[in-house]
């Protein structure tokens, strides 16, 4: 396998959020996975989002962070961007809380615009709002530029979850000092990878924050914890529940793509069928593009129109299956698939063709994270999945990562660092004040905490919920279950803050 091929396929996996890599040989189609929560095919939409109607008022600032928090080497610092709003903060004299969002693997402005819940509840709590950017993403680049930061394994070696959590803790400590707010309680928020960071930060730095809302946080999606086929089974079930024929058309399409691609002028025909801007060089590119869409659709199958990843209708999988199923007589399988996937990539009808090499949110750093410590084994089951069958092969994945970055993954490190095996006992013994919220339509829910652990480590699970929908801005179309879920979260956060005030009332006078 060539280096360029691996880079392309690794870039097209889902992570935060899960893009799927596909390779084809004389063997059945194989999916080689380095999962991603949000990927390169997600547009930087210029359409107003629901959160933009909140008229977010914040100041953009920069904080000089250490490159390595865990050594005493004299290394250069880098500017960490963060967004801060004190518009509704009641101030240090009233011990006003600080709402701190743990930045994900991308531009922090984009995440701030799509986390309306935090901004909406800040006034009722009198809270300061802070959105820090994750190192190596957006404008928070070490070494002066992305080109230098991503240059090789040496410069990328400081891109880890541990360093990011240390960034957040150092920034918070500095902010509290500058605002004379050392007694002000901090509540962490995060969705997807950011939700993982929020939960881990509460466990690792309990003196920094009093609680965490970790939405769609798959902290168990690691080696030998959940079945590796879980993610793709959930994606498949989301489609199957809408239409068994839709599920079957998608399942059949992979063989159709393979056979077409092997014929004379087959790649050209596939390029035209799917309106790809540049001539396809292999079917691998098309596999990744299609499978990314299906996984994203499962993640953001919200009950109302949204534009988080792409402009989409409400219940988007239902609309996709409707277009796949309702093709007139004589419509080929691949034509049906194009009509369906067009809902995801071109619902507005503005695109004339599709580019397969794009990264509008600057998330390519996740390739490194997936090849080092964020190793999430995934497989596809022939019987239960609509994707081609694949058995996870760590040796092959290790070889590809070494070819790409010159490093070998450490699949056991994350669970050693943060826990994972027997997580229920660990959280019950050592954890407190964490909300794990999940919607069962979200394929990442299979790797999250779906049961209450204790009175203060709770799991909020909704059958119709998708990827961190609770953190999105409220709308007039919110279903009753979502309104109820957010009220529960607000009540739990109120209790955390109230208990903090009660326990510390001798220290300060509110």
C-alpha positions in Angstrom: 0.0 0.0 0.0 1.4 3.4 -1.0 1.8 6.2 1.5 -0.5 8.5 -0.4 -3.2 5.8 -0.4 -3.0 5.4 3.3 -3.1 9.1 4.0 -6.2 9.5 1.9 -8.0 6.6 3.5 -7.0 7.6 7.0 -8.3 11.1 6.3 -11.7 9.7 5.2 -12.5 7.9 8.4 -15.3 9.0 10.7 -13.9 10.2 14.9 -15.3 12.2 16.6 -15.8 11.6 15.3 -15.9 7.8 12.4 -14.8 7.8 8.8 -14.2 4.4 7.2 -11.2 3.4 5.3 -11.7 0.9 2.5 -9.2 -1.2 0.5 -10.0 -3.8 -2.1 -8.0 -6.7 -3.5 -8.7 -10.2 -4.6 -10.1 -10.7 -1.0 -13.6 -9.4 0.0 -13.8 -5.7 0.6 -11.9 -4.8 3.8 -12.5 -1.8 6.0 -9.4 -0.6 7.8 -10.4 1.7 10.5 -8.8 4.8 12.2 -12.1 6.3 13.4 -12.8 10.0 13.4 -15.6 11.9 15.0 -16.0 14.6 12.4 -14.2 14.5 9.2 -13.0 16.1 6.0 -16.2 15.9 4.1 -18.1 18.0 6.7 -18.6 21.4 5.1 -17.7 24.7 6.7 -21.2 25.9 6.1 -21.9 29.5 5.5 -25.6 29.1 6.3 -26.7 30.6 9.6 -26.8 27.9 12.3 -29.3 27.6 15.1 -26.7 28.8 17.5 -25.9 31.9 15.5 -29.4 33.1 16.3 -28.2 33.4 19.9 -25.9 36.2 18.8 -22.9 34.9 20.6 -20.9 37.7 22.3 -17.4 36.7 23.1 -13.9 38.0 23.0 -11.1 36.1 21.3 -7.9 35.9 23.3 -4.6 34.0 23.2 -2.7 32.3 26.0 0.9 31.3 25.8 1.0 27.6 26.6 4.0 25.4 27.3 4.6 22.9 24.5 5.4 20.1 27.0 3.8 20.2 30.4 5.5 17.1 31.6 9.2 18.0 31.2 11.4 20.8 32.2 13.0 21.3 28.8 13.2 24.9 27.6 10.8 24.5 24.6 9.1 27.3 22.7 5.6 28.2 23.9 2.6 28.5 21.5 -0.5 30.7 21.4 -3.6 28.9 22.5 -6.8 30.6 21.2 -9.8 30.8 23.5 -13.2 32.4 23.3 -14.4 34.1 26.5 -17.6 35.8 27.5 -18.3 37.5 30.8 -21.5 39.1 29.6 -23.7 37.2 32.1 -21.0 36.4 34.7 -22.0 37.7 38.2 -18.4 38.1 39.1 -16.0 36.8 41.8 -17.7 38.5 44.8 -20.8 36.4 44.1 -18.7 33.4 43.3 -20.1 33.1 39.8 -19.5 29.8 38.1 -17.3 29.3 35.0 -18.6 27.1 32.2 -15.7 25.6 30.3 -16.0 23.7 27.1 -13.2 21.2 26.4 -12.2 22.0 22.8 -12.4 19.2 20.2 -10.2 18.3 17.2 -11.0 21.4 15.1 -11.6 25.1 14.9 -13.0 26.2 18.2 -15.3 28.9 16.7 -17.2 26.1 14.8 -17.7 24.1 18.0 -18.8 27.2 19.9 -21.4 28.0 17.3 -22.8 24.5 17.6 -22.9 24.2 21.4 -25.8 26.6 22.0 -26.9 24.8 25.2 -23.9 26.3 27.1 -24.6 29.8 25.9 -28.3 29.5 26.6 -28.0 28.4 30.2 -25.2 30.8 31.1 -27.5 33.7 32.0 -29.6 31.7 34.5 -26.4 30.6 36.3 -24.6 33.9 36.0 -21.8 32.1 34.4 -18.6 33.0 32.6 -18.3 31.0 29.3 -14.9 29.9 28.0 -14.2 27.9 24.8 -10.5 27.0 24.6 -9.1 25.5 21.4 -7.4 22.2 21.4 -3.6 22.4 20.6 -2.6 21.7 17.0 -6.1 22.7 15.7 -7.5 25.9 14.4 -5.2 28.8 15.2 -3.5 27.1 18.2 -0.5 25.9 16.4 2.9 25.2 17.9 6.1 26.0 16.0 4.5 29.0 14.3 2.5 27.3 11.6 0.6 24.1 10.7 3.2 23.2 8.2 5.9 23.2 10.9 3.7 21.7 13.6 2.7 18.7 11.3 6.1 18.3 9.8 7.1 15.0 11.4 6.8 12.7 14.4 9.1 14.9 16.5 7.0 18.1 16.1 3.7 16.2 16.4 4.7 14.3 19.5 3.1 16.9 21.8 -0.3 16.4 20.2 -1.9 14.2 22.9 -5.0 14.2 25.1 -2.8 14.5 28.2 -1.2 17.6 26.9 -4.5 19.1 25.9 -6.0 18.5 29.4 -2.9 20.1 30.9 -3.5 23.1 28.6 -7.1 23.4 29.9 -6.0 23.2 33.5 -3.2 25.7 33.2 -5.5 28.1 31.3 -8.2 27.8 33.9 -5.8 28.4 36.8 -4.5 31.5 35.1 -8.0 32.8 34.3 -9.2 32.4 37.8 -6.1 34.2 39.1 -6.5 37.1 36.7 -10.3 37.5 37.4 -9.8 37.1 41.2 -12.0 34.1 40.8 -10.1 31.4 42.7 -13.2 30.3 44.6 -15.5 30.2 41.5 -16.7 26.7 40.6 -15.9 25.3 37.2 -18.3 23.1 35.2 -16.9 21.2 32.2 -18.8 20.6 29.0 -17.8 18.6 26.0 -19.3 16.6 23.1 -17.8 13.7 21.3 -14.0 13.8 21.7 -14.5 16.9 23.7 -16.9 14.9 25.9 -14.2 12.3 26.5 -11.8 15.1 27.5 -14.4 16.6 29.9 -14.9 13.3 31.6 -11.2 12.5 31.8 -10.4 16.0 33.1 -13.0 15.6 35.9 -11.2 12.4 36.9 -7.6 13.7 36.4 -8.1 17.2 37.8 -10.9 17.0 40.3 -9.6 20.1 42.1 -9.9 22.1 38.9 -13.6 21.5 38.1 -16.6 20.4 40.2 -18.4 18.4 37.5 -18.6 17.5 33.8 -21.3 17.0 31.2 -19.8 14.5 28.8 -22.1 14.2 25.8 -21.7 11.4 23.2 -18.3 10.5 24.8 -17.1 7.0 23.8 -14.6 6.5 26.6 -15.0 2.8 26.2 -14.3 2.5 22.5 -10.9 1.0 23.0 -9.2 -2.4 23.0 -11.1 -5.3 24.4 -13.8 -3.3 26.1 -16.7 -3.1 23.6 -17.2 -5.5 20.6 -15.4 -4.0 17.7 -18.4 -4.3 15.4 -20.6 -2.1 17.7 -20.2 1.2 15.8 -21.0 -0.1 12.3 -23.8 -2.3 13.6 -25.5 0.8 15.0 -25.1 2.7 11.8 -26.5 -0.2 9.9 -29.5 -0.6 12.3 -30.3 3.1 11.9 -30.8 2.5 8.2 -32.5 -0.8 8.6 -35.1 0.6 11.0 -36.1 3.1 8.3 -36.2 0.6 5.4 -35.0 -2.9 5.0 -34.9 -2.4 1.2 -32.7 0.7 1.7 -30.4 -1.3 3.9 -30.2 -4.0 1.2 -29.6 -1.6 -1.6 -26.6 -0.1 0.3 -25.3 -3.6 1.2 -25.5 -4.6 -2.5 -23.9 -1.4 -3.8 -20.4 -2.4 -2.7 -20.2 -5.3 -5.1 -21.7 -3.1 -7.8 -19.0 -0.5 -7.3 -16.3 -3.2 -7.3 -17.5 -4.9 -10.5 -18.1 -1.5 -12.3 -14.6 -0.3 -11.3 -13.0 -3.4 -12.8 -14.5 -2.9 -16.3 -13.1 -0.8 -19.1 -13.9 2.9 -18.4 -15.5 1.8 -15.2 -13.9 4.4 -13.1 -15.0 7.1 -15.5 -18.6 5.8 -15.3 -18.5 5.9 -11.5 -17.1 9.4 -11.6 -20.0 10.5 -13.7 -22.6 8.6 -11.8 -21.6 10.1 -8.5 -20.8 13.6 -9.9 -17.2 13.5 -8.6 -15.2 16.6 -9.8 -12.0 14.8 -10.5 -11.6 11.5 -12.2 -11.6 8.6 -9.7 -8.2 6.9 -9.5 -9.6 3.9 -7.7 -12.8 2.7 -6.1 -11.2 3.2 -2.7 -11.9 6.9 -2.9 -15.6 6.3 -3.6 -15.9 3.7 -0.9 -14.6 6.2 1.7 -16.8 9.0 0.4 -20.0 6.9 0.6 -19.2 5.2 3.9 -18.4 8.6 5.5 -21.8 9.9 4.5 -23.6 6.9 6.0 -21.8 7.1 9.3 -22.2 10.9 9.5 -25.9 10.5 8.7 -26.3 8.2 11.7 -24.4 10.6 13.9 -26.6 13.6 13.0 -29.9 12.0 12.4 -31.6 14.9 14.3 -35.4 15.3 14.5 -35.1 18.8 12.9 -33.2 20.4 10.1 -29.5 21.2 11.0 -26.3 22.3 9.4 -23.7 21.0 11.9 -21.8 18.8 9.3 -23.9 19.5 6.3 -27.2 21.3 5.6 -29.6 18.4 6.3 -33.4 17.9 6.7 -34.8 16.5 9.9 -34.8 12.7 10.2 -32.2 12.7 7.4 -31.8 8.9 7.2 -35.5 8.7 6.5 -35.1 11.1 3.6 -32.0 9.2 2.3 -33.9 5.9 2.3 -36.9 7.5 0.7 -34.8 8.6 -2.3 -33.1 5.2 -2.5 -36.3 3.2 -2.4 -38.5 5.4 -4.7 -36.3 5.3 -7.8 -38.5 4.6 -10.8 -38.5 1.2 -12.5 -35.2 0.5 -14.2 -33.2 2.7 -11.9 -29.8 1.0 -11.2 -28.5 0.3 -7.7 -25.8 2.9 -8.1 -28.2 5.5 -9.3 -30.3 4.9 -6.3 -27.3 5.2 -4.0 -26.3 8.5 -5.6 -29.8 9.9 -5.1 -29.7 8.9 -1.5 -26.2 10.1 -0.6 -27.0 13.4 -2.5 -29.2 14.2 0.6 -26.0 14.4 2.7 -23.6 16.0 0.3 -26.0 18.3 -1.6 -29.3 18.8 0.1 -29.3 22.5 -0.9 -28.7 21.5 -4.5 -25.9 24.0 -4.9 -23.0 21.6 -5.6 -22.4 20.8 -9.2 -19.8 18.1 -8.4 -18.0 16.8 -5.3 -14.4 17.2 -4.2 -13.0 14.2 -2.4 -9.9 16.0 -1.0 -11.0 18.7 1.5 -10.6 19.5 5.2 -12.5 22.8 5.9 -12.2 22.5 9.6 -8.5 21.7 9.8 -8.9 18.3 11.4 -6.1 16.4 9.8 -4.3 16.2 13.2 -6.7 13.4 14.1 -4.7 11.1 11.8 -1.8 11.4 14.2 -4.0 10.9 17.3 -5.6 7.9 15.8 -2.2 6.4 15.0 -0.7 7.0 18.5 -3.0 6.8 21.5 -6.6 7.0 20.2 -6.7 3.5 18.8 -10.3 2.4 18.5 -10.6 -1.1 17.0 -13.6 -1.6 14.7 -14.9 -4.4 12.6 -17.8 -5.0 10.3 -19.9 -8.1 10.6 -21.2 -9.8 7.5 -24.5 -10.7 9.0 -25.5 -7.6 10.9 -23.8 -4.8 8.9 -24.6 -3.1 5.6 -20.9 -2.4 5.2 -18.5 -5.0 3.6 -17.2 -7.5 6.2 -13.9 -6.8 7.9 -12.0 -8.2 10.8 -9.9 -5.7 12.7 -6.2 -6.4 12.1 -3.9 -4.5 14.5 -0.7 -5.6 12.8 -1.8 -4.1 9.5 -2.9 -0.9 11.2 0.4 -0.6 13.0 2.3 -1.0 9.7 0.2 1.7 8.0 0.8 4.1 10.9 4.5 3.5 10.8 4.5 4.1 7.1 2.7 7.3 7.5 4.3 8.8 10.7 7.2 6.6 11.6 5.6 5.7 14.9 3.8 2.6 16.3 0.5 3.0 18.1 0.1 2.4 21.8 -3.4 0.9 22.0 -3.2 0.2 25.7 -2.1 3.6 26.8 -5.4 5.5 26.9 -7.0 2.9 29.2 -3.9 2.9 31.4 -3.9 6.6 31.6 -7.7 7.3 32.1 -9.2 3.9 32.9 -11.6 1.9 30.8 -11.5 -1.7 31.8 -14.1 -2.3 34.5 -14.9 1.4 34.2 -18.1 1.1 36.3 -16.2 0.0 39.4 -13.6 2.7 38.7 -16.1 5.5 38.4 -18.1 4.3 41.4 -14.9 4.3 43.5 -13.1 7.4 42.2 -15.6 9.4 40.1 -18.3 12.0 41.0 -20.4 14.7 39.3 -20.2 13.4 35.8 -23.1 13.2 33.3 -22.8 10.8 30.4 -25.5 11.7 27.9 -26.1 9.6 24.8 -28.7 9.0 22.1 -29.0 5.5 20.8 -29.1 6.6 17.2 -25.6 7.8 17.6 -23.1 5.0 16.6 -20.7 6.3 19.2 -23.2 5.5 22.0 -22.0 1.9 21.9 -18.7 3.0 23.3 -20.1 5.2 26.1 -21.4 4.8 29.6 -25.0 3.8 29.3 -25.9 3.0 32.9 -25.9 5.0 36.1 -22.8 4.4 38.2 -23.7 6.2 41.4 -25.9 9.0 42.6 -23.5 11.6 41.1 -22.1 9.7 38.0 -25.3 9.3 35.9 -26.2 8.2 32.4 -28.9 9.9 30.5 -29.9 7.8 27.5 -32.5 8.6 24.9 -33.7 6.2 22.2 -34.2 8.9 19.5 -31.2 11.0 20.3 -28.2 11.5 17.9 -24.6 12.9 18.4 -24.5 15.3 21.4 -27.9 16.7 20.4 -28.4 17.9 24.0 -25.5 20.4 23.6 -27.0 21.9 20.5 -29.1 25.1 20.7 -32.8 24.7 21.6 -35.3 25.0 18.8 -39.1 25.3 18.5 -39.0 21.8 17.0 -37.3 20.1 20.0 -39.2 16.9 20.9 -40.4 16.6 24.5 -37.8 14.0 25.4 -35.0 16.5 24.5 -36.6 19.3 26.5 -36.9 17.0 29.5 -33.3 15.8 29.1 -31.9 19.3 29.2 -34.0 20.1 32.2 -32.5 17.1 34.0 -29.0 18.2 33.1 -29.6 21.8 34.3 -31.0 20.4 37.6 -27.9 18.2 38.1 -25.6 21.1 37.4 -27.6 23.3 39.8 -27.1 20.6 42.5 -23.3 20.5 41.9 -23.0 24.2 42.3 -25.4 24.4 45.2 -23.5 21.6 47.1 -20.2 23.4 46.3 -21.5 26.6 47.8 -22.9 24.8 50.9 -19.6 23.0 51.5 -17.5 26.2 51.1 -19.8 28.8 52.7 -17.4 29.2 55.6 -14.7 30.2 53.1 -16.6 32.9 51.2 -19.6 35.0 51.7 -22.0 34.9 48.8 
